Backbone as numpy.savetxt, mean C-alpha at the origin, in Angstrom:
# Nx Ny Nz CAx CAy CAz Cx Cy Cz
-16.16 20.02 17.98 -16.00 18.67 17.86 -14.94 18.20 16.80
-14.15 17.21 17.39 -13.18 16.58 16.68 -13.27 15.93 15.30
-12.77 16.11 14.25 -13.08 15.34 13.02 -11.88 13.73 12.66
-11.14 13.78 14.20 -10.30 12.57 14.08 -11.15 11.70 14.98
-10.98 10.61 14.29 -11.98 9.59 14.72 -11.19 8.29 15.34
-9.84 8.31 15.06 -8.64 7.21 15.39 -7.60 7.49 14.97
-6.53 7.35 15.89 -5.16 7.60 15.54 -4.75 6.09 15.99
-3.73 5.78 14.76 -3.28 4.51 14.62 -1.35 4.70 14.47
-0.96 3.97 15.38 0.46 4.35 15.48 0.93 3.22 14.70
2.01 3.33 14.03 2.97 2.06 13.50 3.33 1.16 14.30
3.02 -0.25 14.04 3.33 -1.24 14.80 4.10 -2.18 13.98
5.41 -2.41 14.71 6.55 -3.69 13.95 5.80 -4.81 13.40
6.11 -5.16 12.49 5.88 -6.60 11.94 7.02 -7.12 10.84
7.16 -8.55 10.98 8.38 -8.95 10.26 7.95 -9.73 9.16
8.66 -8.74 7.72 8.15 -9.76 6.57 9.28 -10.62 6.08
10.09 -10.92 6.73 10.92 -12.08 6.62 12.17 -11.36 6.57
12.62 -10.41 5.89 13.76 -10.03 5.31 14.27 -9.18 6.44
13.22 -8.21 6.94 13.42 -7.15 7.84 12.06 -6.86 8.45
12.05 -6.04 9.30 10.97 -5.11 10.14 10.36 -4.28 9.32
8.93 -4.00 9.06 8.38 -2.91 8.76 7.35 -2.38 9.67
6.88 -1.17 9.11 5.89 -0.39 10.34 4.44 -0.74 9.56
3.26 -1.56 10.43 2.10 -1.81 9.94 1.31 -0.79 10.27
0.55 -0.35 9.38 -0.58 0.74 9.67 -1.73 0.14 9.57
-2.06 -0.66 8.82 -3.72 -1.17 8.02 -3.11 -2.77 7.84
-4.02 -3.54 8.26 -5.18 -3.48 9.19 -5.32 -3.16 10.65
-5.89 -2.83 11.33 -5.87 -2.40 12.33 -7.34 -3.04 13.32
-7.29 -3.28 14.23 -8.17 -4.04 15.16 -9.57 -3.25 15.09
-9.65 -2.13 15.16 -10.58 -0.75 15.09 -11.00 -0.29 13.56
-10.09 -0.62 12.98 -10.32 -0.22 11.76 -9.63 -0.95 10.58
-10.63 -2.19 9.80 -9.75 -2.82 9.38 -9.58 -2.39 7.59
-10.40 -1.36 7.28 -9.86 -0.93 6.24 -10.32 0.63 5.77
-9.82 1.38 5.07 -10.20 3.15 4.79 -10.31 3.04 3.68
-11.71 2.93 3.08 -12.42 3.01 1.48 -12.06 1.58 1.18
-11.47 1.41 -0.08 -10.83 0.08 -0.44 -9.44 -0.39 -0.17
-8.95 0.59 0.52 -7.50 0.37 1.31 -7.50 -0.70 2.32
-6.91 -1.67 2.17 -7.10 -2.86 3.09 -5.87 -2.90 3.93
-4.61 -2.50 3.64 -3.52 -2.93 4.04 -2.34 -1.91 3.65
-1.45 -1.46 4.77 -0.51 -0.75 4.46 0.68 -0.90 5.49
1.84 -1.17 4.98 3.09 -1.24 5.39 4.08 -0.24 5.12
4.69 0.47 6.13 5.86 1.19 5.78 7.09 0.56 6.14
7.95 0.44 4.94 8.89 -0.42 4.87 10.33 0.81 4.94
11.35 0.35 6.25 12.16 1.24 6.56 11.95 2.80 7.00
12.93 3.66 6.78 13.89 3.32 6.17 15.24 2.35 6.64
15.90 1.79 5.96 16.40 0.42 6.36 17.78 0.55 5.51
18.91 0.43 6.24 20.33 0.41 5.18 20.62 -1.23 5.29
20.71 -1.60 4.19 21.06 -3.05 3.99 22.55 -3.17 3.47
23.37 -4.05 4.12 24.82 -4.04 3.85 25.03 -4.90 2.25
26.27 -4.97 2.32 26.76 -5.55 0.74 26.32 -7.02 0.83
25.75 -7.68 2.11 25.72 -8.92 2.23 24.20 -9.05 2.71
23.53 -8.33 2.88 22.22 -7.93 2.81 21.12 -7.67 1.92
20.24 -8.74 1.52 19.25 -8.31 0.07 17.84 -8.50 0.56
16.93 -7.64 0.03 15.59 -8.20 -0.01 15.41 -9.18 -0.98
14.92 -10.41 -0.32 14.50 -11.69 -1.12 13.31 -12.03 -0.61
12.11 -11.86 -1.22 10.92 -12.29 -0.77 10.56 -13.43 -2.01
10.44 -14.56 -1.76 10.51 -15.55 -2.87 8.93 -15.42 -3.51
8.71 -16.23 -4.51 7.35 -16.05 -5.18 6.22 -16.74 -3.93
5.15 -15.92 -4.07 3.76 -15.91 -3.22 2.82 -15.54 -3.97
1.54 -16.03 -3.63 0.23 -15.64 -4.18 -0.39 -14.44 -3.82
-1.28 -14.17 -4.56 -2.11 -13.11 -4.05 -3.65 -13.31 -4.90
-4.99 -13.06 -4.31 -6.01 -13.03 -4.93 -6.92 -11.83 -4.59
-7.80 -11.23 -5.37 -8.64 -10.30 -4.70 -8.61 -9.19 -4.58
-7.11 -8.52 -5.07 -6.55 -6.98 -4.57 -5.80 -6.99 -5.59
-5.48 -5.24 -5.56 -4.43 -4.89 -6.47 -3.19 -4.42 -5.54
-2.06 -4.47 -5.61 -1.33 -4.18 -4.77 -0.20 -2.91 -5.42
0.14 -1.95 -4.52 0.68 -0.70 -5.06 1.76 -0.42 -4.10
2.97 -0.67 -4.91 4.56 -0.44 -4.55 4.84 1.05 -4.83
5.15 1.90 -3.79 5.85 3.13 -3.89 6.90 3.36 -3.22
8.25 3.51 -4.07 9.12 3.90 -3.01 9.72 5.27 -3.06
10.34 5.68 -1.83 11.16 6.93 -1.36 12.70 6.86 -1.90
13.03 5.40 -1.51 14.58 5.26 -1.53 14.66 3.73 -2.18
15.83 3.34 -2.77 15.96 2.13 -2.98 15.55 1.61 -4.24
15.53 0.10 -4.20 15.33 -0.47 -5.57 14.62 -2.04 -5.44
13.66 -2.17 -6.20 12.96 -3.51 -5.83 12.88 -4.13 -7.47
13.15 -5.35 -7.71 13.00 -6.08 -8.70 11.67 -6.84 -8.81
10.72 -6.85 -9.55 9.52 -7.33 -9.39 9.58 -8.34 -10.56
9.05 -9.56 -10.20 9.01 -10.73 -11.23 7.40 -11.46 -10.84
6.60 -11.83 -11.82 5.40 -12.45 -11.75 5.05 -13.39 -12.66
4.10 -14.00 -12.30 3.80 -15.01 -13.34 3.12 -15.05 -14.60
2.72 -13.41 -14.94 2.53 -13.19 -16.20 3.69 -12.84 -17.16
4.90 -12.72 -16.45 6.15 -12.76 -17.20 6.91 -11.57 -17.04
6.38 -10.97 -16.25 6.95 -9.15 -16.22 8.11 -9.36 -15.07
8.78 -8.64 -15.75 10.17 -8.13 -14.74 10.48 -6.79 -15.00
10.30 -6.11 -13.81 10.35 -4.54 -13.88 11.04 -4.36 -12.43
11.99 -3.24 -12.65 12.49 -2.82 -11.73 12.07 -1.42 -11.10
11.39 -1.41 -10.01 10.53 -0.07 -9.63 11.69 0.76 -8.80
11.74 1.83 -8.86 12.62 2.99 -8.55 11.84 4.21 -7.88
12.49 4.86 -6.96 11.68 5.73 -6.27 10.86 6.69 -7.17
9.50 7.24 -6.72 8.83 7.96 -7.56 7.97 7.36 -8.83
8.18 5.99 -8.79 7.51 5.10 -9.73 6.26 4.31 -8.77
5.33 3.75 -9.95 4.63 2.87 -9.24 4.38 1.49 -10.04
4.25 0.48 -9.00 3.99 -0.73 -9.56 2.72 -1.14 -9.00
1.81 -1.18 -9.78 0.56 -1.58 -9.71 -0.03 -2.90 -10.18
0.02 -3.93 -9.42 -0.51 -5.42 -9.70 -1.65 -5.81 -9.35
-2.77 -6.02 -10.34 -3.92 -6.81 -10.14 -3.97 -8.06 -9.86
-4.23 -8.72 -8.45 -4.07 -10.37 -8.66 -5.23 -10.74 -9.07
-6.61 -10.33 -9.14 -7.81 -10.97 -9.50 -7.83 -12.22 -9.18
-8.09 -13.20 -10.26 -8.21 -14.43 -9.74 -7.03 -15.25 -8.98
-6.10 -14.56 -9.36 -4.78 -15.33 -8.69 -3.32 -14.81 -9.47
-2.63 -14.41 -8.69 -1.15 -14.32 -9.68 -0.13 -14.28 -8.57
1.04 -14.77 -9.05 2.28 -15.26 -8.14 3.13 -13.97 -8.52
4.05 -13.66 -7.43 5.30 -12.57 -7.54 6.28 -12.95 -6.73
7.31 -12.41 -6.95 8.62 -12.43 -5.98 9.06 -10.85 -6.34
9.79 -10.25 -5.04 10.47 -9.01 -4.69 11.95 -9.37 -4.42
12.70 -8.60 -5.03 14.35 -8.82 -4.63 14.97 -7.93 -4.95
15.98 -7.60 -4.31 17.16 -6.52 -4.54 17.66 -6.88 -5.91
17.82 -5.81 -6.70 18.13 -6.03 -8.39 19.25 -6.58 -8.18
20.03 -7.53 -9.28 21.41 -7.88 -9.40 22.71 -7.29 -9.02
22.42 -6.05 -9.96 23.37 -4.94 -9.85 23.43 -4.41 -8.54
22.73 -4.36 -7.61 22.94 -3.80 -6.22 23.10 -5.07 -5.13
23.20 -6.23 -5.47 23.52 -7.33 -4.35 24.54 -7.72 -3.59
25.53 -6.61 -3.84 26.85 -6.72 -3.50 27.53 -5.53 -2.95
26.47 -4.31 -2.75 26.76 -2.77 -2.19 25.87 -2.69 -1.18
26.35 -1.68 -0.33 25.54 -0.89 0.48 24.21 -0.56 -0.09
23.15 -0.46 0.42 21.91 0.13 -0.35 20.57 0.28 0.86
19.79 1.70 0.22 18.88 2.01 1.09 17.41 1.30 0.75
16.69 1.27 1.34 15.33 0.79 1.03 14.47 1.30 1.84
13.01 2.11 1.29 12.29 2.79 1.90 10.99 3.15 1.17
9.98 3.08 1.61 9.00 3.10 0.91 7.62 2.83 1.36
6.48 2.35 0.87 5.31 2.07 1.21 4.62 0.87 0.31
3.94 -0.23 0.77 3.44 -1.24 0.25 1.73 -1.03 0.63
1.08 -1.30 -0.41 -0.19 -1.23 0.03 -1.19 -1.97 -0.98
-2.26 -2.69 -0.35 -2.98 -3.33 -1.11 -4.53 -2.74 -0.98
-5.22 -2.57 -2.09 -6.11 -2.32 -2.38 -7.35 -3.13 -3.07
-8.67 -3.63 -2.03 -9.49 -4.55 -2.25 -10.09 -4.23 -3.76
-10.34 -5.36 -4.54 -11.16 -5.17 -5.48 -12.39 -5.07 -5.24
-13.56 -4.48 -6.13 -15.08 -4.80 -6.09 -15.08 -5.99 -6.16
-16.16 -6.62 -5.50 -16.88 -8.01 -5.53 -16.71 -8.95 -7.07
-17.38 -7.65 -7.95 -17.67 -8.35 -9.53 -16.30 -8.23 -10.17
-15.23 -7.86 -9.59 -14.06 -7.79 -10.09 -12.84 -8.71 -9.27
-13.36 -9.26 -8.43 -12.38 -10.28 -7.67 -11.99 -11.40 -8.64
-12.35 -12.07 -9.49 -12.05 -12.92 -10.32 -11.61 -12.42 -11.26
-11.40 -11.46 -11.83 -10.91 -10.86 -13.09 -9.27 -11.37 -13.46
-9.23 -11.34 -14.82 -7.66 -11.88 -15.13 -6.67 -10.95 -14.71
-5.49 -11.29 -14.15 -4.18 -10.54 -13.61 -3.85 -9.52 -14.39
-3.73 -8.73 -13.86 -2.80 -7.30 -14.75 -1.58 -6.83 -14.11
-0.84 -6.38 -15.13 0.31 -5.42 -14.43 0.53 -4.23 -14.69
0.66 -3.10 -14.04 1.18 -1.75 -14.80 2.31 -1.06 -13.98
3.20 -0.69 -14.69 4.32 0.23 -14.16 3.93 1.58 -14.45
3.90 2.30 -13.79 3.61 3.80 -14.16 4.76 4.89 -13.81
5.33 5.63 -14.78 6.72 6.41 -14.35 5.94 8.13 -13.85
6.61 8.46 -13.36 6.43 9.56 -12.22 5.57 10.58 -13.09
5.90 10.87 -14.42 5.07 11.56 -15.45 3.57 11.37 -15.55
3.52 10.02 -15.03 1.80 9.49 -15.37 0.94 10.06 -14.00
1.63 11.02 -13.08 1.10 11.25 -11.74 0.93 12.74 -11.48
0.04 13.35 -11.75 -0.05 14.72 -11.78 0.56 15.43 -10.74
1.36 16.53 -10.80 1.92 17.24 -9.73 1.64 18.94 -10.29
0.93 19.49 -9.05 1.04 20.94 -8.80 1.21 21.21 -7.61
1.47 23.13 -7.56 1.76 23.44 -5.92 0.49 24.45 -5.92
-0.18 24.51 -4.73 -0.85 25.21 -3.98 -0.57 25.79 -2.99
-0.67 27.18 -2.85 -0.31 27.81 -1.29 0.94 27.20 -0.75
2.01 27.25 -1.52 3.27 26.79 -0.96 3.04 25.15 -0.64
2.37 24.39 -0.86 2.33 22.83 -0.62 2.25 22.38 -1.97
3.22 21.05 -2.07 3.61 20.47 -3.36 2.40 19.32 -3.48
1.62 18.98 -4.55 0.76 17.88 -4.50 1.50 16.82 -5.37
1.09 15.70 -5.25 1.14 14.45 -6.31 0.39 13.49 -6.30
-0.61 13.50 -7.30 -1.74 12.44 -7.37 -1.21 10.81 -7.72
-1.12 10.00 -6.60 -0.18 9.00 -7.32 -1.08 7.94 -7.60
-2.36 7.81 -7.16 -3.39 6.93 -7.60 -4.92 7.50 -7.40
-5.54 6.85 -8.34 -7.04 7.46 -8.48 -7.11 8.96 -8.88
-8.33 9.52 -8.76 -8.75 10.71 -9.39 -9.61 11.56 -8.39
-8.93 13.01 -8.09 -9.36 13.78 -7.43 -8.67 15.05 -7.53
-9.26 16.34 -7.20 -8.69 17.51 -7.72 -9.39 17.92 -9.04
-10.16 17.10 -9.86 -10.10 17.54 -11.18 -8.77 16.80 -11.98
-8.03 15.87 -11.35 -7.23 15.40 -11.97 -7.36 13.99 -11.78
-6.39 13.12 -12.74 -6.27 11.81 -12.64 -5.28 11.28 -12.77
-4.72 10.07 -12.07 -3.42 9.58 -12.26 -3.40 8.28 -13.43
-2.54 8.14 -13.43 -2.07 7.11 -14.81 -2.26 5.69 -14.67
-2.22 5.64 -13.15 -2.77 4.09 -12.34 -4.06 3.79 -12.58
-4.43 2.43 -13.12 -5.57 2.18 -13.54 -6.35 1.49 -11.99
-6.93 2.37 -11.72 -7.60 1.92 -10.00 -9.05 1.45 -10.77
-9.72 0.40 -9.97 -11.04 -0.06 -10.45 -11.98 0.19 -9.42
-11.90 1.18 -8.25 -12.89 1.61 -7.74 -12.68 3.27 -7.27
-13.54 4.15 -7.04 -13.24 5.55 -6.82 -12.42 5.46 -5.39
-11.14 6.06 -5.71 -10.14 6.31 -4.42 -9.35 7.53 -4.92
-8.39 7.52 -3.59 -7.37 8.85 -4.05 -6.08 8.26 -2.85
-5.06 8.36 -3.44 -3.73 8.64 -2.68 -2.79 9.58 -3.12
-2.55 10.61 -2.30 -2.10 11.92 -2.51 -0.81 12.31 -1.90
0.36 12.65 -2.41 1.24 12.97 -1.61 1.18 14.33 -1.28
1.51 14.96 -0.19 1.31 16.34 0.11 3.10 16.81 0.76
3.83 17.63 0.39 4.96 18.21 0.61 4.96 19.55 1.06
5.74 20.12 2.20 5.50 21.31 2.48 7.28 21.86 3.21
7.67 22.71 2.72 8.76 23.15 3.28 8.71 24.11 4.46
7.84 24.83 4.42 7.45 25.98 5.45 6.07 25.53 5.91
5.66 26.04 7.13 4.33 26.05 7.66 3.16 26.21 6.75
2.22 25.67 6.50 1.49 26.13 5.61 -0.06 25.32 5.96
-1.12 26.04 5.94 -2.55 25.78 6.47 -3.02 24.77 4.97
-3.78 24.05 5.42 -4.36 23.18 4.28 -5.75 23.00 4.48
-6.58 23.01 3.53 -8.07 22.81 3.65 -8.66 22.25 2.42
-8.67 20.87 2.31 -8.91 20.18 0.98 -10.18 19.19 1.24
-11.10 19.43 2.16 -12.17 18.63 2.69 -12.91 18.61 1.18
-13.42 19.51 0.87 -14.21 19.84 -0.28 -14.13 18.88 -1.59
-12.60 18.68 -1.79 -12.19 17.76 -3.03 -12.47 16.21 -2.51
-12.18 15.56 -1.19 -12.39 14.21 -0.89 -13.72 13.89 -1.09
-13.54 12.46 -0.88 -14.99 11.94 -0.61 -14.66 10.38 -0.17
-16.07 9.84 0.45 -16.01 8.68 1.21 -15.02 8.70 2.35
-14.26 7.46 2.70 -13.42 7.66 4.08 -12.15 8.23 3.45
-11.43 8.55 4.64 -10.26 9.16 4.32 -9.26 9.22 5.79
-7.90 9.00 5.23 -7.07 9.16 6.38 -5.73 9.65 6.22
-5.08 9.89 7.11 -3.83 10.93 6.87 -2.58 10.43 7.36
-1.43 9.87 6.75 -0.52 9.18 7.29 0.77 10.31 7.18
1.39 10.44 8.32 2.62 11.36 8.26 3.92 10.74 8.25
4.57 11.10 7.09 5.96 10.57 7.04 7.08 11.44 7.60
6.96 12.60 7.35 8.36 13.44 8.07 7.41 14.49 8.33
8.23 15.40 9.74 7.51 16.77 9.89 6.69 16.40 10.78
5.45 17.03 10.64 4.15 17.15 11.64 2.99 17.77 10.91
2.04 17.72 11.64 0.96 18.40 11.62 0.30 19.00 12.84
-0.60 20.09 12.69 -1.29 20.51 13.97 -2.76 20.39 13.39
-3.69 19.79 14.05 -5.10 19.66 14.22 -5.74 20.03 15.26
-6.74 20.84 15.13 -7.57 20.80 16.31 -6.91 21.07 17.73
-5.83 21.85 17.87 -4.94 22.01 18.89 -3.92 21.23 19.36
-3.88 20.03 18.44 -3.05 19.30 18.70 -1.86 19.03 17.51
-0.66 18.46 17.85 0.33 18.13 17.11 0.50 16.88 17.12
0.72 16.40 15.71 0.97 14.97 15.73 2.05 14.75 14.66
2.79 13.58 14.97 4.30 13.42 14.54 4.04 12.34 13.29
5.58 11.96 12.98 5.53 10.89 12.10 5.31 9.54 12.78
4.87 8.49 11.78 4.33 7.20 11.98 3.25 7.28 12.40
2.23 8.38 12.70 0.72 8.38 12.95 0.15 8.20 11.78
-0.93 7.65 11.61 -2.44 7.65 10.91 -3.52 8.05 11.49
-3.89 8.97 10.89 -5.13 9.88 11.46 -6.36 9.63 10.62
-7.50 8.68 11.19 -8.61 8.21 10.42 -9.70 9.46 10.58
-10.16 10.29 9.48 -11.28 10.89 9.72 -12.30 10.66 9.87
-13.20 11.32 10.81 -15.01 11.05 10.93 -15.63 11.38 9.34
-14.98 12.54 8.97 -15.69 13.22 7.84 -14.71 13.80 6.87
-14.64 12.92 5.82 -13.70 13.61 4.88 -13.93 15.14 4.28
-14.99 15.50 4.39 -15.45 16.59 3.97 -14.73 17.91 4.98
-14.42 17.40 6.16 -13.94 18.58 7.01 -12.41 18.32 7.18
-11.68 17.58 6.02 -10.42 17.65 6.14 -9.58 19.20 5.95
-8.72 19.41 7.29 -8.27 21.04 7.16 -7.14 20.52 8.50
-5.89 21.06 8.27 -4.86 21.11 9.39 -3.69 21.96 8.71
-2.69 22.33 9.87 -1.73 22.81 9.28 -0.23 22.02 9.20
0.32 22.05 8.02 1.69 21.40 7.78 2.85 22.11 8.54
3.75 21.71 9.37 4.78 22.26 9.96 6.00 22.03 8.98
6.85 22.69 9.06 8.13 22.90 8.13 8.60 21.40 7.96
8.85 21.26 6.56 9.52 20.01 6.03 8.90 18.92 6.52
7.52 19.27 5.94 6.60 17.95 6.33 6.20 17.17 5.09
5.96 16.04 5.10 5.81 14.98 3.90 4.37 14.37 4.41
3.05 14.21 3.99 2.24 13.50 4.38 1.49 12.76 3.17
0.68 11.72 3.44 -0.34 11.00 2.30 -1.47 10.94 2.73
-2.42 11.36 2.14 -3.79 11.14 2.18 -4.40 10.16 1.05
-5.13 9.35 1.86 -5.57 8.10 1.14 -7.07 7.91 1.54
-7.90 7.24 0.49 -9.31 7.17 1.05 -9.98 7.02 -0.37
-11.40 6.73 -0.30 -12.12 6.63 -1.01 -13.63 6.07 -0.77
-14.17 5.47 -1.76 -15.96 4.90 -1.62 -15.57 3.70 -0.91
-16.30 3.65 0.51 -15.93 1.84 0.98 -16.54 0.76 0.03
-15.97 -0.58 0.30 -16.52 -1.48 -0.40 -17.85 -1.91 0.29
-19.09 -2.05 -0.22 -20.32 -2.64 0.71 -20.03 -3.89 1.54
-19.22 -4.91 0.88 -19.07 -6.26 1.53 -18.00 -6.32 2.49
-18.33 -6.65 3.22 -16.71 -7.02 4.32 -16.08 -8.01 3.55
-14.64 -7.54 3.79 -13.57 -8.25 3.37 -12.74 -9.25 4.36
-12.44 -10.18 3.99 -11.74 -11.39 4.40 -10.39 -11.50 4.21
-9.17 -11.25 5.25 -7.99 -11.14 4.75 -7.53 -12.15 5.60
-6.71 -13.31 4.82 -5.98 -13.99 5.21 -4.54 -14.32 4.48
-3.37 -14.08 5.37 -1.99 -14.18 4.61 -2.22 -13.21 3.55
-1.90 -13.57 2.29 -1.80 -12.92 1.05 -3.02 -12.91 0.40
-4.45 -13.20 0.80 -5.70 -13.56 -0.09 -6.25 -12.19 0.50
-7.26 -11.77 -0.20 -8.35 -10.87 0.18 -9.66 -11.59 -0.47
-10.98 -11.51 -0.16 -11.94 -12.12 -0.56 -13.06 -11.75 0.24
-14.59 -11.93 -0.44 -15.66 -11.57 0.07 -15.97 -13.05 0.40
-15.68 -13.95 0.61 -16.10 -15.30 0.86 -14.87 -16.18 1.65
-15.41 -16.92 2.79 -14.04 -17.85 3.31 -14.09 -19.01 2.13
-15.10 -19.29 1.67 -14.81 -20.36 0.38 -13.49 -20.31 -0.61
-13.62 -18.83 -0.99 -12.71 -18.42 -1.76 -11.45 -18.58 -1.07
-11.19 -18.06 -0.02 -10.00 -17.92 0.78 -9.01 -19.69 0.83
-10.17 -20.62 1.38 -10.03 -21.95 1.72 -9.56 -22.35 0.08
-10.49 -22.11 -0.97 -9.81 -22.52 -2.32 -8.22 -22.11 -2.53
-8.00 -20.74 -2.31 -6.79 -20.07 -2.50 -5.53 -20.78 -1.78
-6.08 -21.27 -0.41 -4.97 -21.92 0.38 -4.91 -23.37 -0.13
-5.60 -24.32 -0.48 -5.35 -25.34 -1.24 -4.85 -25.51 -2.31
-5.15 -24.14 -3.05 -4.37 -23.98 -4.64 -2.85 -23.89 -4.44
-2.58 -22.99 -3.31 -1.31 -22.82 -3.03 -0.52 -24.09 -2.25
-1.06 -24.78 -1.23 -0.63 -25.82 -0.98 -0.37 -27.28 -2.08
-1.02 -27.05 -3.14 -1.02 -27.78 -4.04 -0.23 -27.52 -5.14
0.30 -26.04 -5.22 1.05 -25.60 -6.18 0.65 -25.41 -7.59
-0.57 -24.98 -7.59 -1.49 -25.09 -8.83 -1.55 -23.38 -9.16
-1.16 -22.79 -8.42 -1.07 -21.24 -9.02 -0.07 -20.75 -10.33
-0.28 -20.26 -11.29 0.73 -20.38 -12.05 2.44 -19.81 -11.46
3.29 -20.52 -11.89 4.64 -20.38 -11.45 5.21 -19.06 -12.13
6.16 -18.46 -11.40 7.01 -17.34 -11.48 8.30 -17.84 -12.78
8.17 -17.64 -13.81 9.27 -17.96 -14.61 10.76 -17.32 -14.06
11.54 -18.60 -14.23 13.22 -18.82 -13.49 12.96 -18.86 -12.14
12.14 -18.74 -11.15 11.98 -19.10 -9.90 11.62 -20.28 -9.37
12.31 -20.61 -8.46 12.12 -22.14 -7.93 11.68 -22.07 -6.62
12.30 -21.35 -5.73 11.71 -20.97 -4.58 10.09 -20.66 -4.36
9.59 -20.94 -2.89 8.28 -20.24 -2.83 7.96 -20.00 -1.31
7.16 -18.94 -1.02 6.86 -18.80 0.38 5.63 -20.01 0.81
6.14 -20.58 1.82 5.08 -21.70 2.11 3.83 -21.06 2.93
2.48 -21.39 2.92 1.79 -21.51 3.34 1.99 -21.19 5.05
1.21 -20.27 5.82 2.04 -20.28 6.82 1.17 -21.60 7.61
2.04 -22.22 8.47 2.10 -23.30 9.21 1.68 -24.65 8.41
1.47 -24.52 7.09 1.27 -25.46 6.09 0.38 -26.10 6.58
-0.85 -25.40 7.15 -2.24 -26.00 7.23 -3.26 -25.26 6.77
-3.82 -25.75 5.54 -4.77 -25.04 5.25 -6.09 -24.55 5.92
-5.91 -25.24 7.28 -7.23 -25.06 7.96 -7.05 -24.21 9.13
-5.98 -23.68 9.37 -5.68 -22.60 10.33 -6.55 -21.41 10.23
-6.69 -20.72 11.32 -7.54 -19.38 11.27 -6.61 -18.39 11.18
-7.17 -17.30 10.26 -6.61 -16.06 10.10 -5.96 -15.21 11.25
-5.19 -14.99 11.61 -4.67 -13.91 12.50 -4.99 -12.69 12.52
-5.66 -12.27 13.91 -6.13 -10.87 13.67 -4.83 -9.96 14.18
-4.45 -8.95 13.24 -3.50 -7.74 13.50 -3.73 -7.47 14.97
-2.68 -6.70 15.31 -2.85 -6.08 16.89 -3.76 -4.53 16.57
């Protein structure tokens, strides 16, 4: 019997400045554990006249995790944080009751050619923490445990698993792991995983149950305890998951909540610009269609 419950192909989505590959949410799988949203950015080459410029926009009810493979993004938020994220580092921003942030190409790169490649992830907060005070943490690569087993290099980017713990301060039981292999290797790690689990192929490929899977595919497991596969040469994959949250989450634009009333409240707050501002920023991303009563769009 196959342990692969669902295969999700990256789908193109626009975030304004450029196209990304959307992985979650998906019609048949809204979340994997507490992971509610994953975008694969790039790889994209931006010319000396092209820059990432995502003006201030709000979030509630989630933590965002930004992890870059190439390039650089300047993060500014309504708590006054101004931090450049570079490859191998993690920006972990917890919105809680509400935060506003912008994401832009740093000033020193704006007039030169540059690459951008990475993952942007949303993790839903447990219901009892939805209205917590906002927080922001920037975690250097040294805060993420790394080790090698049987020719596979592991990095625990977030969460706790394999008896190791990342410095990224998560709020529910989860894991986000990078695996890299230069040669063909068999991997059997199901005994370490828990909850719901999925595997994303960035480079190379894997073989599982007699089938070969390629980059830009997300494989959702039926049972994380049965996670076993072969990594092909020069392969990089990401395994993520954890304990699912008991309540259904509503996702509308940049808002995640357990009740529609909280979503409506956040929409009104953004329309009336009563969220805290980002110091030094005057632009903002308008609420879609500028209509607080529009219905959320279901992802493809």
